[in-house]
XYZ file of C-alpha atoms in Angstrom:
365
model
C 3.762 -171.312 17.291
C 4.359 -168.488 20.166
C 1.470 -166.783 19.182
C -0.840 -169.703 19.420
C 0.627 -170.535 22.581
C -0.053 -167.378 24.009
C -3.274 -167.369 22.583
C -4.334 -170.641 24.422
C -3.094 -169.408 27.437
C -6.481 -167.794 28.387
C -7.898 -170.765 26.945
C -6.814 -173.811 28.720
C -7.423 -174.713 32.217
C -6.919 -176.883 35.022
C -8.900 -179.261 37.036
C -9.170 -181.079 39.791
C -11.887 -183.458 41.886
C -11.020 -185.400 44.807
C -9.703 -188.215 43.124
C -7.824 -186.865 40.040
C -5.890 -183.518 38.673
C -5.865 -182.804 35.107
C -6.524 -180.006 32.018
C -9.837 -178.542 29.979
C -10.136 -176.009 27.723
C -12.840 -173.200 26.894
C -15.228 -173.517 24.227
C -16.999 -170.065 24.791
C -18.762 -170.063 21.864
C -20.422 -173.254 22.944
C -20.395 -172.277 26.411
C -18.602 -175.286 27.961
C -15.261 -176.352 29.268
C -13.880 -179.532 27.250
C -11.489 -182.118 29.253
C -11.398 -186.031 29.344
C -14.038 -188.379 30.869
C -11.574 -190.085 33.061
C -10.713 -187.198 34.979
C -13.963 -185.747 35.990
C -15.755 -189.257 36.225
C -17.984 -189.917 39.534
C -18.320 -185.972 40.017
C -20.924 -183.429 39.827
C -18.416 -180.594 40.886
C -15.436 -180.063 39.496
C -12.850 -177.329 40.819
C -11.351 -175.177 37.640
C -8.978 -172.293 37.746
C -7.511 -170.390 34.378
C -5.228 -167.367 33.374
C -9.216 -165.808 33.574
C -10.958 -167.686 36.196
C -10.608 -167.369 39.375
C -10.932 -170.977 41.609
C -14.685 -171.886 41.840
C -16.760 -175.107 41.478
C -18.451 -175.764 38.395
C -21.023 -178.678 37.272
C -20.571 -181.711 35.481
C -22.981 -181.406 32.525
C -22.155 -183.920 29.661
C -20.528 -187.690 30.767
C -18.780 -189.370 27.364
C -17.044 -192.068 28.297
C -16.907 -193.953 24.962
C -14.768 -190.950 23.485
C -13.602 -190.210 26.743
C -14.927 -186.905 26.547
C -16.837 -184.678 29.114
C -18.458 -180.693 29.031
C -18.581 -179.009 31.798
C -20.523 -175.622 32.670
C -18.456 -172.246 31.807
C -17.240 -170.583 34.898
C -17.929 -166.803 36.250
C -15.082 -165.016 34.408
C -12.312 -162.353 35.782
C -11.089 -161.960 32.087
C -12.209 -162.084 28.333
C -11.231 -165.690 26.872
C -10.789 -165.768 23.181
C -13.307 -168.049 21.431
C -11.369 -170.628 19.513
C -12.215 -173.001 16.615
C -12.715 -176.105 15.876
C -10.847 -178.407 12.898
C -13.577 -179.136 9.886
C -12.217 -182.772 9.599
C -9.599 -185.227 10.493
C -7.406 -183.802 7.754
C -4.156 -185.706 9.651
C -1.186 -186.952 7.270
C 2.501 -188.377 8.354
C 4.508 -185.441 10.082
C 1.620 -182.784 10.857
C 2.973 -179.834 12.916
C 0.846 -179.934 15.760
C 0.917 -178.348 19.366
C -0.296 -180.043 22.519
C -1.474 -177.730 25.244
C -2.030 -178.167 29.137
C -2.219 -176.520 32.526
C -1.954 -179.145 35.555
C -2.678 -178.252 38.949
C 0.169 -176.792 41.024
C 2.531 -176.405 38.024
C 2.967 -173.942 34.974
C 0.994 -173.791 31.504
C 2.871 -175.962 29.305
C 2.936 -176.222 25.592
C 5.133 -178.821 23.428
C 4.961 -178.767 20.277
C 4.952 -182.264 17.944
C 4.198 -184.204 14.269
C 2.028 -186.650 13.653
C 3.241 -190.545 14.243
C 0.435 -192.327 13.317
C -3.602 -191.654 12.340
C -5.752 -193.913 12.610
C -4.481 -195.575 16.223
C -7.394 -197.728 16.130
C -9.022 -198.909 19.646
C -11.977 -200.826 19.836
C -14.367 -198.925 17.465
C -12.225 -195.656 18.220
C -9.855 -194.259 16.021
C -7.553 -191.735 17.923
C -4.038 -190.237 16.283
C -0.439 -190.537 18.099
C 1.948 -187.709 18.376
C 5.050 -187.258 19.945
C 4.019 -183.821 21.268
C 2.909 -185.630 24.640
C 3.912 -184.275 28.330
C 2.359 -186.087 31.484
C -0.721 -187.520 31.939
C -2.107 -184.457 33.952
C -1.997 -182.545 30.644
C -4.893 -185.265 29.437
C -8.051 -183.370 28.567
C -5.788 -180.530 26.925
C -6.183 -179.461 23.246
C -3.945 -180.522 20.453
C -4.201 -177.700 17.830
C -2.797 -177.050 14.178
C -0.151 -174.183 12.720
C -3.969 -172.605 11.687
C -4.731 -172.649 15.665
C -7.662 -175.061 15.208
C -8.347 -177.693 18.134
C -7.767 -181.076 16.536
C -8.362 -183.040 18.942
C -8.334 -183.604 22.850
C -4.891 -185.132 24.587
C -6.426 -188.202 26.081
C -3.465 -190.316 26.934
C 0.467 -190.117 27.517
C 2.692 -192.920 27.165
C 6.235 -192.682 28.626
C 7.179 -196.100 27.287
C 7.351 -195.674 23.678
C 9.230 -192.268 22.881
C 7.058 -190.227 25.077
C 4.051 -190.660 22.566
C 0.852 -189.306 23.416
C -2.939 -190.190 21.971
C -5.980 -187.798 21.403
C -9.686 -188.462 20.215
C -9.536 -186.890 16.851
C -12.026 -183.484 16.635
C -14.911 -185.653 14.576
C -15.332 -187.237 17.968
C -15.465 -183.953 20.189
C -18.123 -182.263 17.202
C -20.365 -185.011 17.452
C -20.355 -184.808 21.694
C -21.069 -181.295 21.489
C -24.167 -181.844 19.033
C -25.568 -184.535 21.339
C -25.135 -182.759 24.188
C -27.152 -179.127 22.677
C -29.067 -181.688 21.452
C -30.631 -182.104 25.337
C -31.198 -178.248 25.422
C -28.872 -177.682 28.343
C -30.061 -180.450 30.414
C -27.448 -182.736 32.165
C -26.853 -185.849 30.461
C -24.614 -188.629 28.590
C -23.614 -191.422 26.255
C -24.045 -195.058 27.139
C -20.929 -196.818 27.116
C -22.828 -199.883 25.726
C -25.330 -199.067 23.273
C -23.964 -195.481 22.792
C -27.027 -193.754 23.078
C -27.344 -190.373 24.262
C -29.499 -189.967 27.721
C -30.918 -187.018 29.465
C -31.541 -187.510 33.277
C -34.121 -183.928 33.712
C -35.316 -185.427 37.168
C -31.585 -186.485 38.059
C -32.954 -190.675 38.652
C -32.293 -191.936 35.994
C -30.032 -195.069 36.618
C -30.302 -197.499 33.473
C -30.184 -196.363 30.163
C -33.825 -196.027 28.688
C -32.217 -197.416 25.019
C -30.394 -200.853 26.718
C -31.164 -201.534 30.241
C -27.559 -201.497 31.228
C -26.249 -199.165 34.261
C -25.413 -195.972 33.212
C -23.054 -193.612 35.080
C -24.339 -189.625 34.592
C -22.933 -186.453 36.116
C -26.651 -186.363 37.801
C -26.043 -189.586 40.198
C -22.537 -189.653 41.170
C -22.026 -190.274 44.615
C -21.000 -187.156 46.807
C -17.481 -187.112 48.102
C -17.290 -187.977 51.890
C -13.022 -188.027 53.126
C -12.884 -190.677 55.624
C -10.073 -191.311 58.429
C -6.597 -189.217 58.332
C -8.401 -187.115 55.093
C -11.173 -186.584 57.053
C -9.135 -185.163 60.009
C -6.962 -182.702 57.828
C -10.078 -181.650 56.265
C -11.655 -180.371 59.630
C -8.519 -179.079 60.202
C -8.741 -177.097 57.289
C -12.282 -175.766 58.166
C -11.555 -174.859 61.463
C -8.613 -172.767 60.247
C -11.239 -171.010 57.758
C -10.530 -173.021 54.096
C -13.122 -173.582 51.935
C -12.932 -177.655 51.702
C -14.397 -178.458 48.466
C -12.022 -175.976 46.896
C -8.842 -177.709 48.352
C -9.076 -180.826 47.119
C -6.689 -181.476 44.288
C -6.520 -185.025 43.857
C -6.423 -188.243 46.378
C -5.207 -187.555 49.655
C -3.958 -184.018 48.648
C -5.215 -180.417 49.378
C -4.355 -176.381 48.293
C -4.698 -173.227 49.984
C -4.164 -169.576 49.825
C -2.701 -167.737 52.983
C -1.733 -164.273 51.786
C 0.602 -164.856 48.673
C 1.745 -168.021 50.056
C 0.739 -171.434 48.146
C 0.474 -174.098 50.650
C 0.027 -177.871 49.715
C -0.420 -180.352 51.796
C -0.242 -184.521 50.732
C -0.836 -187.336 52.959
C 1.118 -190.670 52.240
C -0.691 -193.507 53.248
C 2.004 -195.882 52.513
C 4.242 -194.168 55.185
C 1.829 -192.355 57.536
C 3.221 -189.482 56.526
C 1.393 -185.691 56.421
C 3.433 -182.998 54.607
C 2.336 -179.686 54.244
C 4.872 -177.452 51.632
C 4.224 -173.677 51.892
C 5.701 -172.444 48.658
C 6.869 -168.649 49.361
C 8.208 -166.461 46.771
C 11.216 -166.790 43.994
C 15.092 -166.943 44.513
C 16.392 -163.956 43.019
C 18.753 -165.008 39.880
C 21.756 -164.126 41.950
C 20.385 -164.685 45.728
C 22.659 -163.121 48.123
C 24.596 -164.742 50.748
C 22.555 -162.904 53.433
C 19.490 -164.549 52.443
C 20.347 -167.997 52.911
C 22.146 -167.211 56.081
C 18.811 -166.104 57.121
C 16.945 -169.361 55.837
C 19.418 -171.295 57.827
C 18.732 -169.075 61.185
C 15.036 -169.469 61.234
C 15.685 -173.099 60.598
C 16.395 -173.359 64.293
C 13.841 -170.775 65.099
C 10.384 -172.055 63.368
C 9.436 -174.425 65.931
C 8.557 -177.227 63.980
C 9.277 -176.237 60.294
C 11.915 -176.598 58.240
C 12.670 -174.643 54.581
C 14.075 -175.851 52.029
C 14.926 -174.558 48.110
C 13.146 -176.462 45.196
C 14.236 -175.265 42.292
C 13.808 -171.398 42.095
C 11.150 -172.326 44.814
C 11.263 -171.403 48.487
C 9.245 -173.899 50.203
C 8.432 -174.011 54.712
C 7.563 -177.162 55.287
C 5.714 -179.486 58.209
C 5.820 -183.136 58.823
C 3.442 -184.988 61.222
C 3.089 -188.811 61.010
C -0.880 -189.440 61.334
C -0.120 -191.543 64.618
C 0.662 -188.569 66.052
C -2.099 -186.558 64.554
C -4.487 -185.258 67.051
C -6.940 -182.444 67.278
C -5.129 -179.775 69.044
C -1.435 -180.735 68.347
C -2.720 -180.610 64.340
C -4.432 -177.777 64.335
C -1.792 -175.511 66.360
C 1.315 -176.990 63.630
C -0.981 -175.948 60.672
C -2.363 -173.053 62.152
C 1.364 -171.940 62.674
C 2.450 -173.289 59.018
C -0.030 -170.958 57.683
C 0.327 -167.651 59.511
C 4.326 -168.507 59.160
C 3.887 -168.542 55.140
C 2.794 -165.228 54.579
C 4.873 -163.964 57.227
C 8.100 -164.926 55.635
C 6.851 -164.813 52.501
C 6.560 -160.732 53.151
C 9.911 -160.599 54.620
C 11.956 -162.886 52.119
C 10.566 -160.104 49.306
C 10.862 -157.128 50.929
C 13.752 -157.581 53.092
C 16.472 -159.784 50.517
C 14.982 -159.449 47.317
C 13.053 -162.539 46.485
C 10.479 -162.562 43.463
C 7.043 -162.379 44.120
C 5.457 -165.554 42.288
C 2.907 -163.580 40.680
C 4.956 -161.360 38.770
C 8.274 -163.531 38.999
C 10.054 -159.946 39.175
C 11.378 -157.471 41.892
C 9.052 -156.401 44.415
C 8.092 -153.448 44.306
């Protein structure tokens, strides 16, 4: 299975809207980006970013949300992504090898590899196939492919209650979607969850669907995002410091940026008022030396305001506000400092006591 995990590696991506994080994958013989309806539902943007695209916005072009499936356009590309295939039919008996396939935001590609536990899992009219080959639910909208390397179907949800079991919408499902969508000749459309049929919205108006008269949710009319309150606040921050907002947002109430080769997220908790911003530097080395954490510990007194800490392999500056505190120029002079700090120590860390870069997870060089 290495190979087809390396294959896939170009293959899958990940996604994220203001409300939700999850995976997709490229179809690029079809043009489009597969993932699940749940994650990209109530957006006409979605942020990707893949082993061969670099982070951009893309549209929301097909809306499925009776097989939870959605199609989104195909990205500018910084790489060649190899075109995959598609199963023939839902060929699935007890114990099929399979391997399920994801890339969530702000951790690695994954791939676990599984059997078959059951096929059909009937739902309503649906029949979707359990495997134990499941890993969280940001991995939903991933492929599940064969030994052969052919998509099978499309992770749709993980269950950590019974053995870790996972469910996809078999690939009959996802070949039908992509005929009703070329069906609309590239226009944005989608499938009415109540009658099922397909609807094209060319003047981007349409509300009801022309076949049933029921509401109808499309790509076309979903509401633009607009933060509000604390969210609202760290997102001027953000633009004031020079981010590009819409490309940030990586689920509710949380945000990623670049500054140098420094990874900075930062996650507001409601619940507690708290604002945390994690700058993740570079790598400990496998056998870190007892002058870098000496020196970890020294600027710990010295970073007016931040604090580092080791997760993992991971060395992570961090900031704390509580959003009672949070005002315009005390907020924007912390994160101003959190972010010029990152790639400060970042550079030092590397060059001066051998940390890894996190690009190459090697030496520096």
């Amino acid at each position: 299975m290495k190979q087809l995990v390396d294959l896939y590696r170009k293959v899958v991506v990940q996604l994220a809207t203001p409300y939700s994080t999850g995976t997709g994958f490229c179809l690029p013989g079809h043009q489009l980006i597969v993932t699940s309806d749940h994650i990209v539902r109530d957006n006409r943007e979605v942020i990707v970013e893949g082993f061969c695209i670099d982070r951009q916005l893309i549209r929301v072009l097909y809306s499925d949300p009776a097989y939870d499936l959605a199609f989104l356009e195909m990205p500018t590309l910084s790489g060649e992504i190899p075109d995959v295939s598609l199963g023939q039919a839902d060929d699935f008996s007890q114990g099929l090898p399979m391997l399920a396939l994801g890339h969530p935001f702000g951790n690695p590609y994954s791939a676990k590899e599984g059997v078959l536990i059951q096929f059909p899992y009937t739902q309503g009219d649906i029949d979707y196939f359990q495997h134990d080959a499941a890993a969280e639910a940001v991995n939903n909208g991933g492929p599940v492919v064969n030994a052969s390397g052919q998509i099978i179907g499309v992770n749709t949800f993980a269950s950590w209650e019974e053995g870790k079991s996972g469910l996809a919408i078999p690939v009959r499902y996802l070949r039908e979607a992509i005929a009703s969508y070329e069906s609309g000749n590239g226009q944005i459309g989608g499938r009415c969850f109540n009658c099922g049929g397909v609807v094209f919205d060319p003047d981007m108006d349409i509300v009801a669907c022309p076949h049933c008269g029921v509401a109808i949710e499309l790509p076309s009319n979903a509401p633009v995002y607009e933060p509000e309150g604390v969210s609202k606040s760290i997102e001027t921050l953000l633009e004031e410091n020079g981010y590009a907002v819409a490309l940030s947002r990586i689920g509710p109430n949380n945000w990623e940026v670049r500054e140098g080769s420094a990874r900075i997220d930062i996650s507001y908790y409601e619940k507690t008022g708290l604002i945390v911003g994690d700058a993740y530097l570079c790598s400990l080395p496998p056998d870190p030396s007892k002058s870098l954490y000496e020196y970890l510990l020294k600027q710990n007194y010295q970073t007016q305001g931040l604090a580092f800490s080791v997760k993992g392999q991971d060395i992570v500056l961090s900031l704390l506000i509580y959003d009672r505190y949070l005002n315009a120029d005390t907020a924007a002079r912390l994160f101003k400092h959190l972010f010029e700090r990152a790639d400060y120590y970042d550079n030092i860390l590397v060059e001066q006591y051998g940390a890894y870069w996190k690009a190459d997870a090697g030496p520096a060089k």
